Amino acid sequence: MAMVRVAPVKVQVRTDWFSGTPREITWGEDTLPVTRLVAIRDERSAYPAITGPRTLFEVDTPGVRLALTYLHRSKRWTIDGLDELAPAA
């Protein structure tokens, strides 16, 4: 399946103390553990001046893959996309 882009949703994210990678996502009442870090895209060098630098993380959680964005200027985490994971065969 393809990643479905959504309007950014503000979430709370617990990160690894040393690397800063996401470990747990709290979205409303749901808490999702991060099972795998799929990709990181660092946009601290080239970014639109209006939004500021950001880092994009693609992570797997039980049942869903999420595109997380960390906005460095405002220190906020948002979900920008999601994709349901197919069950393992």
GROMACS .gro file of C-alpha atoms in nm:
model
   89
    1MET     CA    1   0.000   0.000   0.000
    2ALA     CA    2   0.099   0.363  -0.034
    3MET     CA    3   0.148   0.618   0.241
    4VAL     CA    4  -0.165   0.833   0.271
    5ARG     CA    5  -0.088   1.199   0.342
    6VAL     CA    6  -0.312   1.358   0.603
    7ALA     CA    7  -0.350   1.703   0.752
    8PRO     CA    8  -0.080   1.731   1.021
    9VAL     CA    9  -0.203   1.599   1.357
   10LYS     CA   10  -0.023   1.713   1.671
   11VAL     CA   11   0.101   1.421   1.885
   12GLN     CA   12   0.330   1.364   2.181
   13VAL     CA   13   0.641   1.156   2.119
   14ARG     CA   14   0.885   0.999   2.363
   15THR     CA   15   1.231   0.974   2.214
   16ASP     CA   16   1.551   0.786   2.282
   17TRP     CA   17   1.765   0.991   2.519
   18PHE     CA   18   2.086   0.963   2.315
   19SER     CA   19   1.978   0.942   1.951
   20GLY     CA   20   1.653   1.143   1.955
   21THR     CA   21   1.467   0.877   1.756
   22PRO     CA   22   1.098   0.816   1.837
   23ARG     CA   23   1.022   0.532   2.082
   24GLU     CA   24   0.655   0.589   2.174
   25ILE     CA   25   0.374   0.797   2.022
   26THR     CA   26   0.073   0.926   2.214
   27TRP     CA   27  -0.212   1.017   1.979
   28GLY     CA   28  -0.519   1.125   2.175
   29GLU     CA   29  -0.590   0.840   2.420
   30ASP     CA   30  -0.384   0.583   2.225
   31THR     CA   31  -0.019   0.506   2.299
   32LEU     CA   32   0.169   0.331   2.019
   33PRO     CA   33   0.515   0.180   2.073
   34VAL     CA   34   0.756   0.227   1.784
   35THR     CA   35   0.867  -0.118   1.668
   36ARG     CA   36   1.101  -0.012   1.387
   37LEU     CA   37   1.259   0.302   1.246
   38VAL     CA   38   1.221   0.274   0.867
   39ALA     CA   39   1.372   0.601   0.740
   40ILE     CA   40   1.499   0.942   0.849
   41ARG     CA   41   1.509   1.253   0.631
   42ASP     CA   42   1.702   1.542   0.781
   43GLU     CA   43   1.594   1.880   0.644
   44ARG     CA   44   1.793   2.107   0.875
   45SER     CA   45   2.006   2.244   0.591
   46ALA     CA   46   1.740   2.321   0.331
   47TYR     CA   47   1.398   2.429   0.452
   48PRO     CA   48   1.130   2.688   0.380
   49ALA     CA   49   1.196   3.000   0.588
   50ILE     CA   50   0.832   3.018   0.697
   51THR     CA   51   0.829   2.671   0.861
   52GLY     CA   52   1.188   2.634   0.975
   53PRO     CA   53   1.402   2.320   0.985
   54ARG     CA   54   1.243   1.979   1.032
   55THR     CA   55   1.328   1.610   1.048
   56LEU     CA   56   1.101   1.346   0.897
   57PHE     CA   57   1.081   0.998   1.048
   58GLU     CA   58   0.904   0.699   0.898
   59VAL     CA   59   0.828   0.449   1.176
   60ASP     CA   60   0.643   0.121   1.220
   61THR     CA   61   0.403   0.065   1.508
   62PRO     CA   62   0.183  -0.240   1.567
   63GLY     CA   63  -0.048  -0.238   1.265
   64VAL     CA   64   0.038   0.103   1.117
   65ARG     CA   65   0.332   0.285   0.955
   66LEU     CA   66   0.349   0.657   1.034
   67ALA     CA   67   0.526   0.955   0.881
   68LEU     CA   68   0.630   1.170   1.178
   69THR     CA   69   0.767   1.522   1.146
   70TYR     CA   70   0.965   1.706   1.412
   71LEU     CA   71   0.955   2.084   1.366
   72HIS     CA   72   1.273   2.218   1.526
   73ARG     CA   73   1.166   2.583   1.556
   74SER     CA   74   0.839   2.513   1.741
   75LYS     CA   75   0.959   2.184   1.901
   76ARG     CA   76   0.641   2.004   1.789
   77TRP     CA   77   0.575   1.655   1.659
   78THR     CA   78   0.309   1.590   1.396
   79ILE     CA   79   0.181   1.291   1.199
   80ASP     CA   80   0.176   1.376   0.828
   81GLY     CA   81   0.093   1.036   0.680
   82LEU     CA   82  -0.007   0.682   0.763
   83ASP     CA   83  -0.024   0.342   0.602
   84GLU     CA   84  -0.180   0.023   0.739
   85LEU     CA   85   0.072  -0.260   0.752
   86ALA     CA   86  -0.024  -0.583   0.583
   87PRO     CA   87  -0.025  -0.880   0.820
   88ALA     CA   88   0.284  -1.102   0.797
   89ALA     CA   89   0.236  -1.419   0.595
   0.00000   0.00000   0.00000
